[in-house]
Amino acid sequence: MAQKEANGNGATTRPPPTPSPLRFSKFFQANMRILVTGGAGFIGSHLVDKLMENEKNEVIVADNFFTGSKDNLKKWIGHPRFELIRHDVTEPLLLEVDQIYHLACPASPIFYKHNPVKTIKTNVIGTLNMLGLAKRVGARILLTSTSEVYGDPLEHPQTEAYWGNVNPIGVRSCYDEGKRVAETLMFDYHRQHGIEIRIARIFNTYGPRMNIDDGRVVSNFIAQAIRGEALTVQKPGTQTRSFCYVADMVNGLMKLMNGDNTGPINIGNPGEFTMLELAENVKELINPEVTVTMTENTPDDPRQRKPDITKAKEVLDWEPKVVLRDGLVLMEDDFRERLAVPKKSKA
Ligand SMILES: NC(=O)c1ccc[n+]([C@@H]2O[C@H](COP(=O)([O-])OP(=O)(O)OC[C@H]3O[C@@H](n4cnc5c(N)ncnc54)[C@H](O)[C@@H]3O)[C@@H](O)[C@H]2O)c1
Ligand SMILES: O=c1ccn([C@@H]2O[C@H](COP(=O)(O)OP(=O)(O)O[C@H]3OC[C@@H](O)[C@H](O)[C@H]3O)[C@@H](O)[C@H]2O)c(=O)[nH]1
């Protein structure tokens, strides 16, 4: 009898497909073979670091390097338990694996708007290909969905029961609707084929290894402060976000994958800040001499965003540990090293 997964969506699931017979071979090394799509990216490379700490894990990264970099994985290339494949998930992938962390998708709005048709293909066809792989080999699959599925939320803070307020034809729809379709596909494969699914709704995440010029607010402000440039607050400046440090995020993703709840589950830090407050924090912590300048925003920018993480606390026994002011300092050290701009010695 298949272990019924707690998904709270009232769906009766068929038994999961039979996994590879190798899984139960008595001579089979007790290695968990884990595929991380998008593993050369910001969150993915930190996830790989954590997965590789367990000597029972073999990790395969599939990435097309659209926004990721081999540099993020340099310490693992050549390691006997690690493989890196240049692969675009919009093409099928045939691998024998036990778990799939499906992170492949550009996360920065600048990048996901750069080629919106490719972004929605990645979210729809890419997720279909990964679900097809999971079905073929009986793997458990986790999707990194996003708080953007709530759109410009009319409920605040956002719980997983909120269906969202999303523009279906806007410049962000390739990502917002793409991720919503990806979630739909995950649940349809779960109900129709018994696939073991996990869905994380990730809220704004920051930390070392973010692309310095990928246009996201935390990376922009820190790079600007270090370079002595004005902090570019996009109007109205009173819009809010809630920022989760990447190490907390990775811990949450692994708890979700290794637990028995399908999700969707919000993973984020409920600490909510306006962009002006964030700018003031960066100014105070990194460079009090910089100025703040107001710049134009882009269409459909959500006015508020804050996760209700009750479900993550109760179901995953997870909550974030790193507060923004501490996380910003850790990120500053990484950016200073990469920009080769040392801290000024205190006079
Ligand atoms: N960072 C955040 O604040 C945040 C918030 C919500 C959701 N997420 C989600 O988490 C995941 C990782 O985000 P991130 O911040 O690490 O972004 P990122 O852009 O740093 O990483 C994405 C990775 O996916 C790869 N990729 C993109 N398209 C691909 C394709 N078609 N085939 C193969 N690889 C492809 C990129 O090269 C990159 O390595 C994404 O799915 C993103 O939507 C991130
Ligand atoms: O330089 C900047 C950049 C951005 N902003 C503002 O900061 C806020 C956050 O913008 P970001 O581009 O960092 O990120 P967003 O909140 O739009 O998306 C982010 O969270 C949801 C995830 O799914 C996305 O992958 C992630 O990038 C927006 O209100 C934006 O207008 C600035 O004020 N200044």
Coordinates of C-alpha atoms in Angstrom, one line a residue, residues 69-212:
S69 CA 28.1 29.8 -13.2
K70 CA 30.6 26.9 -12.9
D71 CA 32.4 29.1 -10.5
N72 CA 29.7 28.5 -7.9
L73 CA 30.5 24.8 -8.0
K74 CA 34.3 24.9 -8.5
K75 CA 35.0 23.1 -5.2
W76 CA 33.0 20.1 -6.4
I77 CA 34.1 19.7 -10.0
G78 CA 36.2 16.5 -10.2
H79 CA 34.8 15.1 -6.9
P80 CA 33.9 11.4 -7.3
R81 CA 30.4 11.9 -5.9
F82 CA 29.6 14.9 -8.1
E83 CA 28.7 15.4 -11.8
L84 CA 28.0 18.6 -13.7
I85 CA 26.0 18.4 -17.0
R86 CA 25.4 21.4 -19.3
H87 CA 21.7 20.7 -20.1
D88 CA 18.6 22.8 -20.8
V89 CA 15.6 21.4 -19.0
T90 CA 13.4 22.2 -21.9
E91 CA 15.0 19.1 -23.5
P92 CA 14.3 15.7 -21.9
L93 CA 16.9 14.2 -19.6
L94 CA 17.4 10.5 -18.9
L95 CA 19.1 9.7 -15.6
E96 CA 18.8 7.2 -12.9
V97 CA 18.1 9.3 -9.7
D98 CA 16.3 9.0 -6.5
Q99 CA 15.5 12.7 -5.8
I100 CA 15.1 15.7 -8.0
Y101 CA 15.4 19.3 -6.7
H102 CA 14.0 21.2 -9.6
L103 CA 15.4 24.8 -9.3
A104 CA 16.1 25.5 -13.0
C105 CA 14.6 28.9 -13.8
P106 CA 16.0 32.4 -13.9
A107 CA 15.0 34.1 -10.6
S108 CA 15.9 37.7 -11.2
P109 CA 13.1 39.7 -12.8
I110 CA 15.6 41.3 -15.2
F111 CA 16.6 37.9 -16.4
Y112 CA 13.3 36.2 -16.5
K113 CA 11.9 39.2 -18.5
H114 CA 14.8 39.1 -20.9
N115 CA 13.2 36.2 -22.8
P116 CA 9.7 35.6 -21.4
V117 CA 8.8 32.9 -23.9
K118 CA 11.9 30.9 -22.8
T119 CA 11.0 31.6 -19.1
I120 CA 7.6 30.1 -19.5
K121 CA 9.0 27.2 -21.5
T122 CA 11.4 26.5 -18.7
N123 CA 8.7 26.5 -16.2
V124 CA 6.2 24.5 -18.2
I125 CA 8.2 22.2 -20.5
G126 CA 11.1 22.0 -18.1
T127 CA 8.8 20.9 -15.3
L128 CA 7.0 18.5 -17.6
N129 CA 10.4 16.9 -18.5
M130 CA 11.5 16.6 -14.9
L131 CA 8.1 15.1 -13.9
G132 CA 8.5 12.6 -16.8
L133 CA 11.9 11.7 -15.4
A134 CA 10.5 11.3 -11.9
K135 CA 7.8 9.0 -13.3
R136 CA 10.2 6.9 -15.3
V137 CA 12.7 6.3 -12.4
G138 CA 10.3 6.6 -9.4
A139 CA 12.1 9.7 -8.0
R140 CA 10.7 12.1 -5.5
I141 CA 10.6 15.6 -7.0
L142 CA 10.7 19.1 -5.3
L143 CA 9.7 22.2 -7.2
T144 CA 11.1 25.6 -6.1
S145 CA 8.0 27.7 -6.7
T146 CA 7.7 31.3 -5.5
S147 CA 5.8 33.9 -3.6
E148 CA 5.1 35.4 -7.0
V149 CA 2.3 32.9 -7.3
Y150 CA 0.4 35.2 -5.0
G151 CA 1.0 38.1 -7.4
D152 CA 0.2 41.5 -5.9
P153 CA -1.4 40.0 -2.8
L154 CA -4.7 41.3 -1.5
E155 CA -4.2 39.0 1.6
H156 CA -1.3 39.9 3.9
P157 CA 0.6 38.1 5.2
Q158 CA 0.2 35.3 2.6
T159 CA -0.8 31.8 3.7
E160 CA -0.7 28.8 1.3
A161 CA -4.5 28.8 1.1
Y162 CA -4.5 32.2 -0.7
W163 CA -5.1 31.7 -4.4
G164 CA -3.4 35.0 -5.4
N165 CA -4.0 38.1 -7.4
V166 CA -2.0 37.6 -10.6
N167 CA -2.0 39.4 -14.0
P168 CA -2.2 36.6 -16.7
I169 CA -0.9 38.9 -19.5
G170 CA 1.7 41.1 -17.8
V171 CA 5.4 41.4 -18.2
R172 CA 5.9 39.2 -15.1
S173 CA 3.4 36.6 -16.2
C174 CA 6.0 34.4 -17.8
Y175 CA 7.3 33.8 -14.3
D176 CA 4.3 34.2 -12.1
E177 CA 1.9 32.1 -14.3
G178 CA 4.8 29.8 -15.3
K179 CA 5.4 28.8 -11.7
R180 CA 1.6 28.4 -11.1
V181 CA 1.4 26.0 -14.1
A182 CA 4.4 24.2 -12.8
E183 CA 2.6 23.7 -9.4
T184 CA -0.5 22.5 -11.3
L185 CA 1.6 20.0 -13.3
M186 CA 3.2 18.7 -10.0
F187 CA -0.2 18.0 -8.5
D188 CA -1.6 16.5 -11.7
Y189 CA 1.3 14.0 -11.9
H190 CA 0.8 13.3 -8.1
R191 CA -2.9 12.6 -8.5
Q192 CA -2.7 10.8 -11.9
H193 CA 0.6 8.9 -11.5
G194 CA 1.3 8.8 -7.8
I195 CA 4.5 10.8 -8.2
E196 CA 6.0 11.8 -4.8
I197 CA 6.0 15.7 -5.0
R198 CA 7.2 18.5 -2.8
I199 CA 6.4 22.2 -3.5
A200 CA 8.2 25.1 -1.8
R201 CA 6.9 28.6 -2.2
I202 CA 10.2 30.5 -1.8
F203 CA 10.1 34.1 -0.7
N204 CA 12.9 36.7 -1.4
T205 CA 16.2 35.0 -0.7
Y206 CA 19.6 36.7 -0.4
G207 CA 23.2 35.8 0.5
P208 CA 26.7 35.2 -0.9
R209 CA 27.0 34.1 -4.5
M210 CA 24.0 36.2 -5.7
N211 CA 24.9 37.6 -9.2
I212 CA 26.4 41.0 -8.4

